[in-house]
Coordinates of C-alpha atoms in Angstrom, one line a residue:
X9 CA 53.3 43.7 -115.8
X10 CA 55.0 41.0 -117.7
X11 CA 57.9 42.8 -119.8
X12 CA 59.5 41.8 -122.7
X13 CA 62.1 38.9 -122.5
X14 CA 65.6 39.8 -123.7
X15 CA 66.1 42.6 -120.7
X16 CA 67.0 42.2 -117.3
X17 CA 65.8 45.0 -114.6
X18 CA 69.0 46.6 -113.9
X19 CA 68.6 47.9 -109.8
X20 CA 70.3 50.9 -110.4
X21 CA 70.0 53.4 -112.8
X22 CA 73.6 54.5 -112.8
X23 CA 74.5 51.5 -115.0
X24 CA 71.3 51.2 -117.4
X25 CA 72.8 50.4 -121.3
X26 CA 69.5 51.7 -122.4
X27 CA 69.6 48.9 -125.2
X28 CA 66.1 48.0 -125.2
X29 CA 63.6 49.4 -128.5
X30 CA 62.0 52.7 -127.8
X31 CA 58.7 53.2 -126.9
X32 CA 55.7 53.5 -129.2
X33 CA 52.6 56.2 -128.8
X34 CA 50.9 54.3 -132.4
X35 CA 50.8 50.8 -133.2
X36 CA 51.2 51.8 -137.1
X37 CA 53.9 51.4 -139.7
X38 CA 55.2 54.6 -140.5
X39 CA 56.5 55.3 -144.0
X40 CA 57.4 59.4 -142.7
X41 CA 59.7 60.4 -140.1
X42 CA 59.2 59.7 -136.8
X43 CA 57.7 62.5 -134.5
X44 CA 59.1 64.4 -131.0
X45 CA 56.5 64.5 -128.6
X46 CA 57.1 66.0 -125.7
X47 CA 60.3 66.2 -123.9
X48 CA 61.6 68.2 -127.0
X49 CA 62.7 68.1 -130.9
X50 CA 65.2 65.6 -131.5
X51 CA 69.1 65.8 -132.7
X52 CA 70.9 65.1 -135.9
X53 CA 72.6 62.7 -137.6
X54 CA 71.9 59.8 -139.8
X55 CA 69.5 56.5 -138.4
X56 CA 68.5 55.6 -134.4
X57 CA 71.9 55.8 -132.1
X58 CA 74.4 56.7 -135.5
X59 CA 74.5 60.1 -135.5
X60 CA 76.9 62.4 -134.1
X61 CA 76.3 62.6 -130.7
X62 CA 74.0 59.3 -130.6
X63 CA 73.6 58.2 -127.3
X64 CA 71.9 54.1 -126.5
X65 CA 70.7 52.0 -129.5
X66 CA 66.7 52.8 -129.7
X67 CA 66.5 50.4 -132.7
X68 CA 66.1 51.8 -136.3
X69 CA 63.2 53.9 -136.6
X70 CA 62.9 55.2 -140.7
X71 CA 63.0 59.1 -140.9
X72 CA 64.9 60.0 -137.8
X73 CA 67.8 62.0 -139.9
X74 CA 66.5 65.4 -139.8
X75 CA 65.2 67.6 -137.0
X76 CA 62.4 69.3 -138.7
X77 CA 60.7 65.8 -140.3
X78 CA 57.0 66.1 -141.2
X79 CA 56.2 64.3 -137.6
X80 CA 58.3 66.8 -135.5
X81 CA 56.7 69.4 -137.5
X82 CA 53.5 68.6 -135.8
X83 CA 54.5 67.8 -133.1
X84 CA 56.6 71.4 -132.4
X85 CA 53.8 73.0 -133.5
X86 CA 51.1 71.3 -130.9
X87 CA 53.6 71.7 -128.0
X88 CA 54.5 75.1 -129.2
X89 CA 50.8 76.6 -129.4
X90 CA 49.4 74.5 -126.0
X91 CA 52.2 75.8 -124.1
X92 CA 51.1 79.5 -124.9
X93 CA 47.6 79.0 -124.2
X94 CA 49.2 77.3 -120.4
X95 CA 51.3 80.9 -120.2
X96 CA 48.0 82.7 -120.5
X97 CA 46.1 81.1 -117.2
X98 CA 48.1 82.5 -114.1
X99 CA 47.4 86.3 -115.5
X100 CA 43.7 84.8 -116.5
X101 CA 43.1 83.8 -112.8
X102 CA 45.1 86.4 -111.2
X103 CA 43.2 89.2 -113.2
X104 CA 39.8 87.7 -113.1
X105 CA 40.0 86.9 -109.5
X106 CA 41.1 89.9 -108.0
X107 CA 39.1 91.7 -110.5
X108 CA 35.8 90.2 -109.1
X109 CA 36.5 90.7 -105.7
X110 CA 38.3 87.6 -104.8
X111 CA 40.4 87.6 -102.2
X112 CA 44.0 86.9 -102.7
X113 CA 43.7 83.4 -101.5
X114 CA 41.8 82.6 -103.9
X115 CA 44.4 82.5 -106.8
X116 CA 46.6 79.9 -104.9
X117 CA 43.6 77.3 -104.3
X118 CA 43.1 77.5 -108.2
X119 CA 46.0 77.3 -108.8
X120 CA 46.0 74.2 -107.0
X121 CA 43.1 72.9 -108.0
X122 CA 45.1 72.4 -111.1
X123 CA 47.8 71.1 -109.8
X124 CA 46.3 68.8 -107.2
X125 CA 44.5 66.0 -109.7
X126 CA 47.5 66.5 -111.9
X127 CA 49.7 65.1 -108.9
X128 CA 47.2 62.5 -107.7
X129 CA 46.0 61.1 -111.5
X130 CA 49.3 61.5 -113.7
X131 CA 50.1 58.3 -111.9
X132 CA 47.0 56.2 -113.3
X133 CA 47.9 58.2 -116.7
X134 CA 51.1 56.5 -116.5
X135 CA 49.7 53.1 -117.2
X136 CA 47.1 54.2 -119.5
X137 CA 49.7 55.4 -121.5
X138 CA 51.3 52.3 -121.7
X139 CA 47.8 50.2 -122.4
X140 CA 46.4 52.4 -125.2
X141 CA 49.5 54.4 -126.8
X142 CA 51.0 57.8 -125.3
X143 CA 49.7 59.7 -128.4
X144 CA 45.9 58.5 -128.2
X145 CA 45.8 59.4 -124.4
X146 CA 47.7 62.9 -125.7
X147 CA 44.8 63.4 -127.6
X148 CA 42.3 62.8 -125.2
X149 CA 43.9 64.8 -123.0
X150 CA 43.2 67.9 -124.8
X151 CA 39.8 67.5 -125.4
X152 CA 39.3 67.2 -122.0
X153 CA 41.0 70.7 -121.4
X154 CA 39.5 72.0 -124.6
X155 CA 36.2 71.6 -122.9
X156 CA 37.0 72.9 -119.6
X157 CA 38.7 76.0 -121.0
X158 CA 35.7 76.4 -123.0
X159 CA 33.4 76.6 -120.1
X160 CA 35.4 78.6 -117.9
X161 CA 35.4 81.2 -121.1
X162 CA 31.8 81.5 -121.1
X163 CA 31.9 81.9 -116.7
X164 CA 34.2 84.6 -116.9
X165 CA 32.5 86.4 -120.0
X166 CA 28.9 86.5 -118.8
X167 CA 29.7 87.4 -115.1
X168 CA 31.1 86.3 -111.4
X169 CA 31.7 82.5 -112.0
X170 CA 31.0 80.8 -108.0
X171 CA 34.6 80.0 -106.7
X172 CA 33.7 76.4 -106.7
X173 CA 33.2 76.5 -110.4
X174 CA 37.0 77.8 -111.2
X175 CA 37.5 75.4 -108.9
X176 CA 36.3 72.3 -110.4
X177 CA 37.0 73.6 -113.8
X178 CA 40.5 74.1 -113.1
X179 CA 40.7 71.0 -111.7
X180 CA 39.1 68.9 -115.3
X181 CA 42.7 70.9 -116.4
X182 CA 44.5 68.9 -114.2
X183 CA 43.3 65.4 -114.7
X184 CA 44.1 66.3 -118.9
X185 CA 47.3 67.2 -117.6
X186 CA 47.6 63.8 -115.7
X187 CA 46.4 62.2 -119.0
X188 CA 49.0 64.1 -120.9
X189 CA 52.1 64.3 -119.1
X190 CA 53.4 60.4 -119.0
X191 CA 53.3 60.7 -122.7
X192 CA 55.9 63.4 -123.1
X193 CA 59.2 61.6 -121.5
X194 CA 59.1 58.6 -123.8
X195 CA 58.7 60.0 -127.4
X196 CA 61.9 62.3 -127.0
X197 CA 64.4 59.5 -126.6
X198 CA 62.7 57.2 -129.5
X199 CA 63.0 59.7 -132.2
X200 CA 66.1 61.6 -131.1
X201 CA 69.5 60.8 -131.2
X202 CA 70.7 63.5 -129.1
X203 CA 68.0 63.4 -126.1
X204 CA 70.2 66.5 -124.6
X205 CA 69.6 68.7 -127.1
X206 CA 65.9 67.4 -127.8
X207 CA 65.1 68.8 -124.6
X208 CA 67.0 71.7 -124.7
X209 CA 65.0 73.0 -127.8
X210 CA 62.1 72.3 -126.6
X211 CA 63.1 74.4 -123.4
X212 CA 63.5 77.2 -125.7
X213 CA 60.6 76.7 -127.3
X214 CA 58.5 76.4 -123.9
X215 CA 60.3 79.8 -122.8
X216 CA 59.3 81.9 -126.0
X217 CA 55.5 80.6 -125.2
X218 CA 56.2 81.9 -121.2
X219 CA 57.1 85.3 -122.8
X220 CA 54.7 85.4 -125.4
X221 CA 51.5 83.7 -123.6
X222 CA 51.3 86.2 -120.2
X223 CA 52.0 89.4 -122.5
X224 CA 49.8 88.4 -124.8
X225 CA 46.9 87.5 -121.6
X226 CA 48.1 91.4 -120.1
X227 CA 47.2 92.8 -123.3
X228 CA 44.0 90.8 -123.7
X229 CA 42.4 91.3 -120.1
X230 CA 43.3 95.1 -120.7
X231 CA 41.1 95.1 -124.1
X232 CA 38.7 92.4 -123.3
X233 CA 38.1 90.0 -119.9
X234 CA 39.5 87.1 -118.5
X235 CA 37.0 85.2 -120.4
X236 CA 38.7 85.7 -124.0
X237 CA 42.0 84.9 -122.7
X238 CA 40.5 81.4 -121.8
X239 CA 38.8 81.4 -125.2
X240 CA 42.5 81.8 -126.5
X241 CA 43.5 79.0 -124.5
X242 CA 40.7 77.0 -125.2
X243 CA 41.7 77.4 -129.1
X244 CA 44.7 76.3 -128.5
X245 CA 44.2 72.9 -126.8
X246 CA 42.2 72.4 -130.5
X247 CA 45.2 72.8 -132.4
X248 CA 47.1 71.0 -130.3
X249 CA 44.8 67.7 -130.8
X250 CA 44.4 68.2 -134.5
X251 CA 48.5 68.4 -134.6
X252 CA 48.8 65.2 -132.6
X253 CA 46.3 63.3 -134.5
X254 CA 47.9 64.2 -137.6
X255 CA 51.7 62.4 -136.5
X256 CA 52.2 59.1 -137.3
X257 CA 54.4 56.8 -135.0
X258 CA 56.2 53.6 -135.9
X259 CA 55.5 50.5 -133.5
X260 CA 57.8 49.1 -130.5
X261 CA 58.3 46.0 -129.8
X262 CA 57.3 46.4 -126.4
X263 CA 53.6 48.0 -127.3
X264 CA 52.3 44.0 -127.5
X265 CA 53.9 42.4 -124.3
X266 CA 51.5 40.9 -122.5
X267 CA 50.3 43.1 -119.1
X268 CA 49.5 42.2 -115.9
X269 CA 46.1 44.0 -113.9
X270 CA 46.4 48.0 -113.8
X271 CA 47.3 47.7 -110.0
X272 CA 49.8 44.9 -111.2
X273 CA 51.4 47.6 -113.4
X274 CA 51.4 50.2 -110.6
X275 CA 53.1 48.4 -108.5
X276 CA 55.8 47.2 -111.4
X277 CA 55.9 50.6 -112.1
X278 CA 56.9 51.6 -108.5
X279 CA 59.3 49.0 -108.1
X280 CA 61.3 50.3 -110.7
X281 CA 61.0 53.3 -109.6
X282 CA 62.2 51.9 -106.5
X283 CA 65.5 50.3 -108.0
X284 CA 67.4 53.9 -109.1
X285 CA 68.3 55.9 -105.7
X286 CA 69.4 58.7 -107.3
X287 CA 66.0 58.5 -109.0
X288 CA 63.9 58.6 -106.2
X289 CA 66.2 61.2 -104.3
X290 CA 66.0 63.5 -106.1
X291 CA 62.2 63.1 -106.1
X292 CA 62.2 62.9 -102.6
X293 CA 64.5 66.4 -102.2
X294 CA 61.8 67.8 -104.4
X295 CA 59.0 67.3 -102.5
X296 CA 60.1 69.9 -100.0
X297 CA 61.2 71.9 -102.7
X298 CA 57.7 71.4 -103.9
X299 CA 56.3 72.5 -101.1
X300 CA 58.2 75.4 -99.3
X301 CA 59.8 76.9 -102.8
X302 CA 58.1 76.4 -106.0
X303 CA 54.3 75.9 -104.4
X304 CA 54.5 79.7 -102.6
X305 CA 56.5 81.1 -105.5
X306 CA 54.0 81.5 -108.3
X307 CA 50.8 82.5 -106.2
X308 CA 52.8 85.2 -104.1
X309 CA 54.8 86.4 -107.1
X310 CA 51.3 87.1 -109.2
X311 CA 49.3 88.7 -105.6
X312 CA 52.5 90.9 -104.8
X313 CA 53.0 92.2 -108.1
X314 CA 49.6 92.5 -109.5
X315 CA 48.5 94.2 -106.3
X316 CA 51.8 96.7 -106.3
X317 CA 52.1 97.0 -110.4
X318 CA 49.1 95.9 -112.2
X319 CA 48.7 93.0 -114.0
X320 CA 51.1 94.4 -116.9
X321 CA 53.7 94.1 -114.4
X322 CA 53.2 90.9 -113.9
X323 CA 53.2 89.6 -116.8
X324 CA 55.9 91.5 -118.1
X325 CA 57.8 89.9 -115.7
X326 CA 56.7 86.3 -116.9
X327 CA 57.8 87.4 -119.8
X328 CA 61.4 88.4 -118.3
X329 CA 61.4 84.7 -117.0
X330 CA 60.9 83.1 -119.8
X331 CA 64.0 85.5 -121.9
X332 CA 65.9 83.5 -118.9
X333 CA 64.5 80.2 -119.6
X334 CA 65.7 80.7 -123.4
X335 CA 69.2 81.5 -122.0
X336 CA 68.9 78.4 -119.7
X337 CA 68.0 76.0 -122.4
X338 CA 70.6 78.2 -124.9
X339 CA 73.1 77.2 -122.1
X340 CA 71.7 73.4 -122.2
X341 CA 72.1 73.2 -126.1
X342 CA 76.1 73.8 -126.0
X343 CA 77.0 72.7 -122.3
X344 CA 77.3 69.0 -121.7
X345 CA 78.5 68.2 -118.1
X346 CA 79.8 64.7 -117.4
X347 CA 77.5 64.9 -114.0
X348 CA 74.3 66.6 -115.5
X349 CA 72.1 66.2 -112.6
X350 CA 75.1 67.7 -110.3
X351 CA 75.7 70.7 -113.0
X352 CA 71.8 71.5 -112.9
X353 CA 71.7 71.7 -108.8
X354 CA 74.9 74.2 -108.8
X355 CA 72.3 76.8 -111.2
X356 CA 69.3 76.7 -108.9
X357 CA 70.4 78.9 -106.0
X358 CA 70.3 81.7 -108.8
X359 CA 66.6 80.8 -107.9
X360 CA 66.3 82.1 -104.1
X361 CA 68.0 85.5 -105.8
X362 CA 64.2 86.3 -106.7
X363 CA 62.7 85.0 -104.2
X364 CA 65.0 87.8 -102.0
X365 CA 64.1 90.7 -104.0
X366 CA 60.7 90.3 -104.5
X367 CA 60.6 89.9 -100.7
X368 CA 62.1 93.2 -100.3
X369 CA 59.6 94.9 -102.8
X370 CA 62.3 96.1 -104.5
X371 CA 61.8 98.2 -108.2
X372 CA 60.3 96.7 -110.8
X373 CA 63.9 96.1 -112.5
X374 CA 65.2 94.8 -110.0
X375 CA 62.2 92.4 -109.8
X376 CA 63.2 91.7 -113.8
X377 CA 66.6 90.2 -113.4
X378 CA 65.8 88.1 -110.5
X379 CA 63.5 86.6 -112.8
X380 CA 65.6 86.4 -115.5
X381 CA 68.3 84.4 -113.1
X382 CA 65.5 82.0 -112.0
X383 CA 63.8 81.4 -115.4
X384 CA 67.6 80.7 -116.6
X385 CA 68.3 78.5 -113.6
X386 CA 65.7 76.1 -113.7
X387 CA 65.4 75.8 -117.7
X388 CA 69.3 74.1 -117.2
X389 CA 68.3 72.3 -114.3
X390 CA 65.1 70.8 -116.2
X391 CA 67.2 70.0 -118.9
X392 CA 69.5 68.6 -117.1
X393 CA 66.8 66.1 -115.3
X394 CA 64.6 65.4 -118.3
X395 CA 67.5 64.0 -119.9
X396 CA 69.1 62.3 -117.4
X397 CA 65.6 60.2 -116.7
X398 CA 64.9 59.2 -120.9
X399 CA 68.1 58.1 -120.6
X400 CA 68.4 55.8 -118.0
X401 CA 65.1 54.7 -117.7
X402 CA 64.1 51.6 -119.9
X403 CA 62.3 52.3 -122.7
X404 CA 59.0 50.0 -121.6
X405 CA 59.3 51.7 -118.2
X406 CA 59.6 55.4 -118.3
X407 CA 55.8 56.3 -119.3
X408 CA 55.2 55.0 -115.5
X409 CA 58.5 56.0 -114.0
X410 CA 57.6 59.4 -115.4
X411 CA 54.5 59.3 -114.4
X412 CA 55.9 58.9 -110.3
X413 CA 58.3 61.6 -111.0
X414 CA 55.7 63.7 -112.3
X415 CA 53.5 62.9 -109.0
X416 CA 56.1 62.8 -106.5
X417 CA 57.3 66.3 -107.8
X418 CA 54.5 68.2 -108.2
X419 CA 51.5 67.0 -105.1
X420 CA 53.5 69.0 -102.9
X421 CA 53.7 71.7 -104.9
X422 CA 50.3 72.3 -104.8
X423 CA 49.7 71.8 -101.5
X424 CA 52.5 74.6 -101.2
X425 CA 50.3 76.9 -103.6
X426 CA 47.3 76.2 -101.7
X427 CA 48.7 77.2 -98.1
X428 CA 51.0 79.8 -99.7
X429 CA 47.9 83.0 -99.1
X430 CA 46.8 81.6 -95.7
X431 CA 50.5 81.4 -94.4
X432 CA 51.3 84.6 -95.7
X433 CA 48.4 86.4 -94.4
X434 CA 49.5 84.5 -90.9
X435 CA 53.1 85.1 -91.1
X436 CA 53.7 88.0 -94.0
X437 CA 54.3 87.1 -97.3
X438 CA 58.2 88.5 -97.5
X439 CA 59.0 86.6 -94.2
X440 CA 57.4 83.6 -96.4
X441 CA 59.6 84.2 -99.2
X442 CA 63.2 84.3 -97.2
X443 CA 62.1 81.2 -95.8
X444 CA 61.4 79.6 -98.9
X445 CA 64.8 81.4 -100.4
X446 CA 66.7 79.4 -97.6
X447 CA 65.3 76.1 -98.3
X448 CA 65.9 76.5 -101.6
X449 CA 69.5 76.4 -100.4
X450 CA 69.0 73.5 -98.1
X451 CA 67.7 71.7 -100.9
X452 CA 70.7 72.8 -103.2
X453 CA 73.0 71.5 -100.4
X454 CA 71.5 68.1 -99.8
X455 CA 71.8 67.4 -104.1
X456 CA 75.4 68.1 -103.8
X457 CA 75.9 66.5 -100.7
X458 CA 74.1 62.9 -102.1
X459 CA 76.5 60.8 -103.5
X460 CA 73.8 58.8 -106.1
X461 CA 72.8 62.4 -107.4
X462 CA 76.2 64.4 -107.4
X463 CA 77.8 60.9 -108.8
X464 CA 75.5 60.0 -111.9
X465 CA 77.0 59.9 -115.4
X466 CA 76.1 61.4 -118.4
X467 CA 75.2 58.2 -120.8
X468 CA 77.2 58.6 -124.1
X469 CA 77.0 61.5 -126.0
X470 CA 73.6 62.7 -124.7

């Protein structure tokens, strides 16, 4: 890809300037306020980079004063309503699984159905992002899963859906997810002037949705099927599209620059990538924590708890985690740590505390605040990371960049959900939990330890 002249690639991310226009989902003028789209709802002050708190010059983009501008609106309100529908689908699965006779397994392997063309095709979502707008392939995105959660309503309502159906259905989910995802990163930083705190709502608002969308799927499976909470869903994903189509984005410079082939942009793509170590460290570090931590952590939470509480449990206790994902990104909104990605490794060992306990089977309380500590743990730490990349990525770069970040963090994972109910059955889920509660250490330790990660500055007054 041939970039825009006036920028030199800086090789490492630790002394980007960030001076370069900000990225542009809509080649349109725009006579309203910009929109937030994804990483979360912008900060204060007067025009691009003058408000209090403003961070690197984005340019001037009209309508950027206020937080709650007619764009943002929208765009709070898509995010917002998706991300409930996504808080319904682990209680969904795990209900209308098990409830059909599934075994256990079974969860995990959809789970990573999901997850797996996510990994694999966020990365070709990337560039496509970049070729045709962020906010067209947002909307495209969720049609796709509009349709897939439609279908997999109508399965679960009118009988046993064949596991390979869930399977491929859940996997149309993931590739709308890989559509969806590059786009997210580099609206935040265009319209926002504190990127920080952008993320840190946002966070807040994700968290209320992880309360809201699993008690609201308990409730609903209790009264109804698994099929009407993916009719929910499916609902949702609609509102979501209308919202988006409904923003209006001013153009970037960048938006015309010539491009190369789609492999050409790959590979520019991964060369930048390339050029920040504590970039691809951290990225690298994740992938085990991917795998061994995060990918067994969600499939043996729902089997363990459904199968020793009921589903209410469990999704009671989603709820719990997203009250501590509020306090995380509470935490985020007034904390500002001069090493942010340093401050967010020193919360995640809070993370192997419920791993620990529900390895023990302890009470249902006890269960409760270890969820609470992990919800609160990671909220900082992704607050902490998502602001730290739209910052020192360049603008034209960070739809792809994010797109590897998204890849390289979450294939793993999925291959960690997918083997979490075979090794368990081979091994015993609690051994499989202290194990992943020490690498989740290990991985704490080597953050700290690496001098690119533990080292990196904040950027201004993000």
């Amino acid at each position: 890809m041939e970039k825009p002249t006036g920028r030199a690639s800086i090789p490492d991310a630790a002394r980007d300037t960030r001076t370069s226009p900000v990225p542009n989902p809509d080649r349109r003028p725009n006579p309203s306020p910009a929109p937030l789209d994804g990483g979360g709802p912008g900060g204060p002050g007067g025009p691009a980079g003058t408000g209090p708190g403003a961070g690197p010059s984005f340019g001037s983009a009209p309508g950027r004063a206020g937080l709650w501008n007619r764009n943002f609106r929208y765009f709070f309100v898509a995010r917002t309503v998706a991300l409930f529908g996504d808080g319904m689908i682990p209680v969904a699965l795990t209900a209308g699984l098990l409830g059909a006779g599934r075994p256990a397994s079974s969860v995990g392997f959809a789970l990573a159905a999901w997850m797996g063309p996510l990994a694999v095709f966020v990365l070709f979502g990337g560039v496509l992002a970049d070729r045709f707008t962020p906010r067209r392939m947002m909307i495209i995105a969720d049609g796709l899963r509009l349709t897939g959660a439609s279908v997999l309503a109508v399965t679960f309502a009118t009988g046993n859906p064949p596991l390979w159906a869930v399977y491929v259905l859940c996997s149309v989910a993931g590739v709308g997810a890989a559509l969806f995802q590059p786009g997210v990163a580099s609206t935040v930083p265009r319209v926002s002037t504190d990127v920080q705190r952008a993320n840190a709502v946002l966070r807040v608002a994700e968290a209320l949705m992880t309360m809201a969308g699993p008690a609201f799927a308990g409730a609903l499976v209790g009264l109804a099927s698994a099929g009407a909470v993916y009719a929910a869903n499916a609902a949702t994903f609609a509102v979501s599209g209308a919202c988006l189509f409904l923003m209006r984005l001013a153009p970037a410079p960048h938006d015309d620059a010539v491009r190369g082939t789609f492999a050409a942009e790959l590979v520019d793509g991964w060369r930048e990538f390339r050029a920040r170590s504590w970039l691809w460290g951290v990225i690298a570090v994740w992938t085990v924590y991917g795998f061994a931590v995060l990918g067994p952590m969600l499939p043996l939470t729902a089997v363990l708890v459904t199968e020793a509480h009921g589903s209410g449990a469990y999704g009671m206790l989603m709820a719990v985690n997203g009250a501590g994902s509020v306090v995380g990104g509470l935490l985020a909104l007034r904390l500002r740590p001069s090493h942010p990605l340093a401050a967010g490794a020193v919360a995640l060992p809070l993370v192997a505390v419920s791993l620990l306990v529900l390895a023990l089977g302890l009470p249902v309380p006890v269960l409760a605040a270890g969820q609470l500590l992990a919800g609160g743990a990671a909220a900082f730490w992704l607050v902490m990371w998502s602001t730290t990349v739209q910052t020192h990525v360049p603008p034209e770069a960070l739809n792809r960049l994010h797109a590897y970040d998204v890849a390289g963090s979450l294939l793993m994972v999925a291959a960690g959900r997918a083997l979490a109910g075979p090794v368990a059955e081979a091994v015993g889920a609690p051994e499989l939990l202290v194990a992943a509660a020490v690498i989740n250490m290990g991985v704490v330790a080597v953050l700290l330890v690496a001098r690119p990660i533990r080292r990196l500055k904040r950027i201004g007054h993000i």
